Coordinates of N, CA and C in Angstrom, one line a residue:
M1476 N 0.8 -1.2 0.0 CA 0.0 0.0 0.0 C 0.9 1.2 0.0
N1477 N 0.6 2.2 -0.9 CA 1.4 3.4 -0.9 C 0.8 4.4 0.0
T1478 N 1.5 4.8 1.1 CA 0.9 5.7 2.0 C 1.1 7.2 1.6
D1479 N 1.8 7.4 0.5 CA 1.9 8.8 -0.1 C 0.6 9.3 -0.6
T1480 N -0.3 8.4 -1.0 CA -1.6 8.8 -1.6 C -2.8 8.5 -0.7
L1481 N -2.5 7.8 0.4 CA -3.6 7.5 1.4 C -4.0 8.7 2.2
E1482 N -5.3 9.0 2.0 CA -5.8 10.1 2.8 C -6.1 9.6 4.2
K1483 N -5.5 10.3 5.2 CA -5.6 9.8 6.6 C -6.7 10.5 7.4
S1484 N -7.2 11.6 6.9 CA -8.2 12.3 7.6 C -9.1 13.1 6.6
C1485 N -10.2 13.6 7.1 CA -11.1 14.4 6.3 C -11.4 15.7 7.1
P1486 N -11.6 16.8 6.4 CA -11.9 18.0 7.1 C -13.3 17.9 7.8
A1487 N -13.4 18.4 9.0 CA -14.6 18.3 9.7 C -15.3 19.7 9.7
S1488 N -16.6 19.6 9.4 CA -17.4 20.9 9.4 C -18.3 20.8 10.6
S1489 N -18.5 22.0 11.3 CA -19.3 22.0 12.4 C -20.0 23.4 12.4
I1490 N -21.2 23.4 12.9 CA -21.9 24.7 13.1 C -21.2 25.6 14.0
T1491 N -21.1 26.9 13.7 CA -20.4 27.8 14.6 C -21.3 28.1 15.8
Q1492 N -20.7 28.6 16.9 CA -21.4 29.0 18.1 C -22.4 30.1 17.7
A1493 N -22.0 31.1 16.9 CA -22.8 32.2 16.5 C -24.1 31.7 15.7
A1494 N -23.9 30.8 14.8 CA -25.0 30.2 14.0 C -25.9 29.4 14.9
A1495 N -25.3 28.6 15.9 CA -26.1 27.8 16.8 C -27.0 28.7 17.6
G1496 N -26.5 29.9 18.1 CA -27.2 30.8 18.9 C -28.3 31.5 18.1
A1497 N -28.0 31.8 16.8 CA -29.0 32.4 15.9 C -30.1 31.4 15.6
L1498 N -29.8 30.1 15.5 CA -30.8 29.1 15.3 C -31.7 29.0 16.5
V1499 N -31.2 29.0 17.7 CA -32.0 28.9 18.9 C -33.0 30.1 18.9
A1500 N -32.5 31.3 18.6 CA -33.4 32.5 18.6 C -34.4 32.4 17.5
A1501 N -34.1 31.9 16.3 CA -35.0 31.7 15.2 C -36.1 30.7 15.6
V1502 N -35.7 29.6 16.3 CA -36.7 28.6 16.7 C -37.7 29.3 17.7
H1503 N -37.2 30.0 18.7 CA -38.1 30.7 19.6 C -39.1 31.7 18.9
M1504 N -38.6 32.4 17.9 CA -39.5 33.3 17.2 C -40.5 32.5 16.4
A1505 N -40.1 31.4 15.8 CA -41.1 30.6 15.0 C -42.1 30.0 16.0
A1506 N -41.6 29.4 17.1 CA -42.5 28.8 18.1 C -43.5 29.8 18.6
A1507 N -43.1 31.0 18.9 CA -44.0 32.0 19.4 C -45.1 32.4 18.4
R1508 N -44.7 32.4 17.1 CA -45.6 32.7 16.1 C -46.6 31.6 15.9
I1509 N -46.1 30.3 16.1 CA -47.0 29.2 15.9 C -47.9 29.0 17.2
G1510 N -47.4 29.5 18.3 CA -48.2 29.4 19.5 C -47.8 28.4 20.6
F1511 N -46.5 28.2 20.7 CA -46.0 27.3 21.8 C -44.7 27.8 22.3
A1512 N -44.3 27.4 23.5 CA -43.0 27.6 24.0 C -42.1 26.4 23.9
A1513 N -40.8 26.6 23.6 CA -40.0 25.4 23.3 C -38.7 25.3 24.0
A1514 N -38.2 24.1 24.1 CA -36.8 23.8 24.5 C -36.1 23.5 23.2
V1515 N -34.9 24.1 23.0 CA -34.2 24.0 21.7 C -32.8 23.6 22.0
A1516 N -32.4 22.6 21.3 CA -31.0 22.1 21.4 C -30.3 22.1 20.0
V1517 N -29.1 22.5 20.0 CA -28.3 22.4 18.8 C -27.0 21.6 19.2
T1518 N -26.7 20.6 18.4 CA -25.5 19.8 18.6 C -24.5 20.0 17.4
D1519 N -23.3 19.6 17.6 CA -22.3 19.5 16.5 C -22.6 18.2 15.8
P1520 N -21.9 17.9 14.7 CA -22.2 16.7 14.0 C -22.0 15.4 14.7
G1521 N -21.2 15.5 15.8 CA -21.0 14.3 16.6 C -22.0 14.1 17.7
G1522 N -23.0 15.0 17.7 CA -24.1 14.9 18.7 C -23.8 15.6 20.1
H1523 N -22.7 16.3 20.1 CA -22.4 17.0 21.4 C -23.0 18.4 21.4
L1524 N -23.6 18.7 22.6 CA -24.4 19.9 22.7 C -23.5 21.2 22.4
K1525 N -24.1 22.0 21.5 CA -23.4 23.3 21.2 C -24.2 24.5 21.7
A1526 N -25.5 24.4 21.7 CA -26.3 25.5 22.2 C -27.6 24.9 22.7
F1527 N -28.2 25.6 23.8 CA -29.4 25.1 24.4 C -30.2 26.2 25.0
D1528 N -31.5 26.2 25.0 CA -32.3 27.1 25.7 C -33.7 26.5 25.9
R1529 N -34.2 26.7 27.1 CA -35.6 26.2 27.4 C -36.4 27.4 27.9
A1530 N -37.4 27.7 27.2 CA -38.3 28.9 27.5 C -39.0 28.6 28.9
D1531 N -39.4 29.7 29.5 CA -40.1 29.6 30.8 C -41.3 28.8 30.6
D1532 N -41.6 28.0 31.6 CA -42.8 27.2 31.7 C -42.8 26.0 30.8
V1533 N -41.7 25.7 30.1 CA -41.6 24.5 29.3 C -41.2 23.3 30.2
P1534 N -41.9 22.2 30.2 CA -41.6 21.1 31.1 C -40.1 20.7 31.0
F1535 N -39.6 20.3 32.2 CA -38.1 19.9 32.2 C -37.9 18.7 31.3
L1536 N -38.9 17.8 31.2 CA -38.7 16.6 30.3 C -38.4 17.1 28.8
A1537 N -39.1 18.2 28.4 CA -38.9 18.7 27.1 C -37.4 19.0 26.8
A1538 N -36.7 19.4 27.8 CA -35.3 19.8 27.6 C -34.5 18.5 27.2
E1539 N -34.7 17.4 27.9 CA -34.0 16.2 27.5 C -34.4 15.7 26.2
V1540 N -35.7 15.8 25.9 CA -36.2 15.3 24.6 C -35.6 16.1 23.5
A1541 N -35.5 17.4 23.6 CA -34.9 18.3 22.6 C -33.5 17.9 22.3
V1542 N -32.7 17.7 23.3 CA -31.3 17.3 23.2 C -31.2 15.9 22.4
D1543 N -32.1 15.0 22.8 CA -32.0 13.7 22.2 C -32.5 13.7 20.7
K1544 N -33.5 14.6 20.4 CA -33.9 14.8 19.0 C -32.7 15.3 18.2
A1545 N -32.0 16.3 18.7 CA -30.9 16.8 18.0 C -29.8 15.8 17.8
W1546 N -29.5 15.0 18.8 CA -28.6 13.9 18.7 C -29.0 12.9 17.7
T1547 N -30.3 12.5 17.7 CA -30.8 11.5 16.7 C -30.7 12.0 15.3
A1548 N -31.0 13.3 15.1 CA -31.0 13.9 13.7 C -29.5 13.9 13.2
A1549 N -28.6 14.3 14.1 CA -27.2 14.4 13.7 C -26.6 13.0 13.4
S1550 N -27.1 12.0 14.1 CA -26.5 10.6 14.0 C -26.6 10.0 12.6
F1551 N -27.7 10.1 11.9 CA -27.8 9.5 10.6 C -28.2 10.6 9.5
H1552 N -28.1 11.9 9.9 CA -28.4 13.0 9.0 C -29.8 12.9 8.4
I1553 N -30.7 12.5 9.2 CA -32.1 12.5 8.7 C -33.0 13.0 9.8
P1554 N -34.2 13.6 9.4 CA -35.1 14.1 10.4 C -35.6 13.0 11.3
T1555 N -36.0 13.3 12.6 CA -36.4 12.3 13.5 C -37.7 11.7 13.2
H1556 N -38.6 12.4 12.5 CA -39.9 11.9 12.2 C -39.8 10.7 11.2
V1557 N -38.7 10.6 10.5 CA -38.5 9.5 9.5 C -38.3 8.2 10.2
W1558 N -37.8 8.3 11.5 CA -37.5 7.1 12.2 C -38.8 6.2 12.5
N1559 N -40.0 6.8 12.6 CA -41.2 6.1 12.8 C -41.3 5.0 11.8
D1560 N -41.2 5.3 10.5 CA -41.3 4.4 9.4 C -40.1 3.3 9.5
Y1561 N -38.9 3.8 9.8 CA -37.8 2.9 9.9 C -38.0 1.8 10.9
L1562 N -38.5 2.3 12.1 CA -38.7 1.3 13.2 C -39.8 0.3 13.0
A1563 N -40.7 0.6 12.0 CA -41.7 -0.4 11.6 C -41.1 -1.6 10.9
D1564 N -39.9 -1.5 10.4 CA -39.1 -2.6 9.8 C -38.5 -3.4 10.9
P1565 N -38.9 -4.7 10.9 CA -38.4 -5.6 12.0 C -36.9 -5.7 12.0
R1566 N -36.2 -5.4 10.9 CA -34.7 -5.5 10.9 C -34.1 -4.2 11.5
V1567 N -34.9 -3.2 11.7 CA -34.4 -1.9 12.3 C -35.0 -1.7 13.7
A1568 N -36.1 -2.4 13.9 CA -36.9 -2.2 15.1 C -36.1 -2.3 16.4
P1569 N -35.0 -3.1 16.5 CA -34.3 -3.2 17.7 C -33.6 -1.9 18.2
L1570 N -33.4 -1.0 17.2 CA -32.9 0.3 17.6 C -33.8 1.1 18.4
A1571 N -35.1 0.8 18.5 CA -36.1 1.5 19.3 C -35.7 1.4 20.8
G1572 N -34.9 0.4 21.1 CA -34.5 0.3 22.5 C -33.3 1.2 22.9
H1573 N -32.8 1.9 21.9 CA -31.7 2.8 22.3 C -32.2 3.9 23.1
P1574 N -31.6 4.2 24.2 CA -32.1 5.2 25.2 C -32.2 6.6 24.6
R1575 N -31.4 7.0 23.6 CA -31.4 8.4 23.1 C -32.1 8.5 21.8
L1576 N -32.5 7.4 21.2 CA -33.2 7.5 19.9 C -34.6 8.2 20.1
M1577 N -34.9 9.2 19.4 CA -36.2 9.9 19.4 C -36.8 9.8 18.1
A1578 N -37.8 9.0 18.0 CA -38.5 8.8 16.7 C -39.8 9.6 16.7
V1579 N -39.7 10.9 16.9 CA -40.8 11.8 16.9 C -40.4 13.1 16.3
G1580 N -41.3 13.8 15.6 CA -40.9 15.0 14.9 C -40.4 16.1 15.7
G1581 N -39.5 16.9 15.1 CA -38.9 18.0 15.8 C -37.4 18.0 15.8
G1582 N -36.8 17.0 15.2 CA -35.4 16.9 15.1 C -34.9 16.9 13.6
Y1583 N -33.9 17.7 13.3 CA -33.5 17.8 11.9 C -31.9 17.9 11.9
P1584 N -31.3 17.3 10.9 CA -29.9 17.5 10.7 C -29.7 19.0 10.2
I1585 N -28.7 19.6 10.6 CA -28.4 20.9 10.1 C -27.4 20.8 8.9
I1586 N -27.9 21.1 7.7 CA -27.2 20.8 6.5 C -26.7 22.2 5.9
D1587 N -25.4 22.3 5.7 CA -24.8 23.5 5.1 C -23.9 23.1 4.0
N1588 N -24.2 23.5 2.8 CA -23.4 23.2 1.6 C -23.3 21.7 1.4
G1589 N -24.4 21.0 1.6 CA -24.5 19.5 1.5 C -23.8 18.7 2.6
R1590 N -23.3 19.3 3.6 CA -22.7 18.6 4.7 C -23.5 18.8 6.0
C1591 N -23.6 17.7 6.8 CA -24.2 17.8 8.1 C -23.2 18.5 9.0
V1592 N -23.6 19.6 9.6 CA -22.8 20.4 10.5 C -23.3 20.4 11.9
G1593 N -24.4 19.6 12.1 CA -25.0 19.5 13.5 C -26.4 19.0 13.4
G1594 N -27.0 19.0 14.6 CA -28.4 18.6 14.8 C -29.2 19.6 15.5
L1595 N -30.5 19.7 15.2 CA -31.4 20.6 15.8 C -32.5 19.8 16.4
G1596 N -32.9 20.1 17.7 CA -33.9 19.4 18.4 C -34.9 20.4 19.0
I1597 N -36.2 20.2 18.8 CA -37.2 21.1 19.4 C -38.2 20.3 20.1
S1598 N -38.6 20.7 21.3 CA -39.6 20.0 22.1 C -40.4 21.0 22.9
G1599 N -41.7 20.8 23.0 CA -42.5 21.7 23.7 C -43.9 21.8 23.1
G1600 N -44.0 21.7 21.8 CA -45.3 21.7 21.1 C -45.7 20.3 20.7
S1601 N -46.7 20.2 19.9 CA -47.0 18.9 19.3 C -45.9 18.5 18.3
Y1602 N -45.8 17.3 17.8 CA -44.7 17.0 16.9 C -44.8 17.8 15.7
E1603 N -46.0 18.1 15.2 CA -46.2 19.0 14.0 C -45.7 20.4 14.3
Q1604 N -46.0 20.9 15.5 CA -45.5 22.3 15.8 C -44.0 22.3 15.9
D1605 N -43.4 21.3 16.5 CA -42.0 21.2 16.7 C -41.3 21.1 15.3
Q1606 N -41.9 20.3 14.4 CA -41.3 20.2 13.0 C -41.4 21.5 12.3
Q1607 N -42.6 22.2 12.4 CA -42.8 23.4 11.7 C -41.8 24.5 12.1
A1608 N -41.6 24.6 13.4 CA -40.7 25.6 14.0 C -39.2 25.3 13.5
A1609 N -38.9 24.0 13.5 CA -37.6 23.6 13.0 C -37.4 24.0 11.5
E1610 N -38.3 23.7 10.7 CA -38.2 24.0 9.3 C -38.1 25.5 9.0
E1611 N -39.0 26.2 9.7 CA -38.9 27.7 9.6 C -37.6 28.3 10.0
A1612 N -37.1 27.8 11.1 CA -35.8 28.4 11.6 C -34.7 28.0 10.7
L1613 N -34.6 26.8 10.3 CA -33.5 26.3 9.4 C -33.6 27.1 8.1
A1614 N -34.8 27.3 7.5 CA -34.9 28.1 6.3 C -34.5 29.5 6.5
A1615 N -34.9 30.1 7.6 CA -34.6 31.5 7.9 C -33.1 31.8 8.0
L1616 N -32.3 30.8 8.4 CA -30.9 31.0 8.5 C -30.2 30.4 7.2
G1617 N -30.9 30.0 6.2 CA -30.3 29.5 5.0 C -29.8 28.1 5.0
F1618 N -30.1 27.3 6.0 CA -29.7 25.9 6.0 C -30.6 25.1 5.1
E1619 N -30.1 24.0 4.6 CA -30.8 23.2 3.6 C -31.8 22.2 4.4
L1620 N -33.0 22.0 3.9 CA -33.9 21.1 4.5 C -33.7 19.7 3.8
P1621 N -33.6 18.6 4.6 CA -33.4 17.3 3.9 C -34.6 16.9 3.1
A1622 N -34.4 16.1 2.2 CA -35.5 15.7 1.3 C -36.6 14.8 1.9
H1623 N -36.3 14.3 3.1 CA -37.2 13.3 3.8 C -38.5 14.0 4.3

């Protein structure tokens, strides 16, 4: 094997702290317009928390759910609502037992220039409200929405 041409690493892309904070603010604006208060989590592409905020009167469980939605979305670069269909497949269903997997709407990978730079998780509304706020916030900041 010729090690002169072997690539040993790849450049890593991650959401910036400034963009993560702006995304949290955009989610809160969208959630207020939709009519609910939210817990919002933003992770880097490895699922590590980058930014978080929980609005007043949002249940504390929503905080953990938001973080796990962001983690789930970043893990496979797909929205969390897609997992419902995946888990219906008996070959994938065992993943439902993973303690952090959130198969409910409101989690999206953060895609910039075709690369996953993090995960976004929202909890506090219905799954439809969480999804809508995520999509609005991602679009407002110019992030790409996945095709799922």
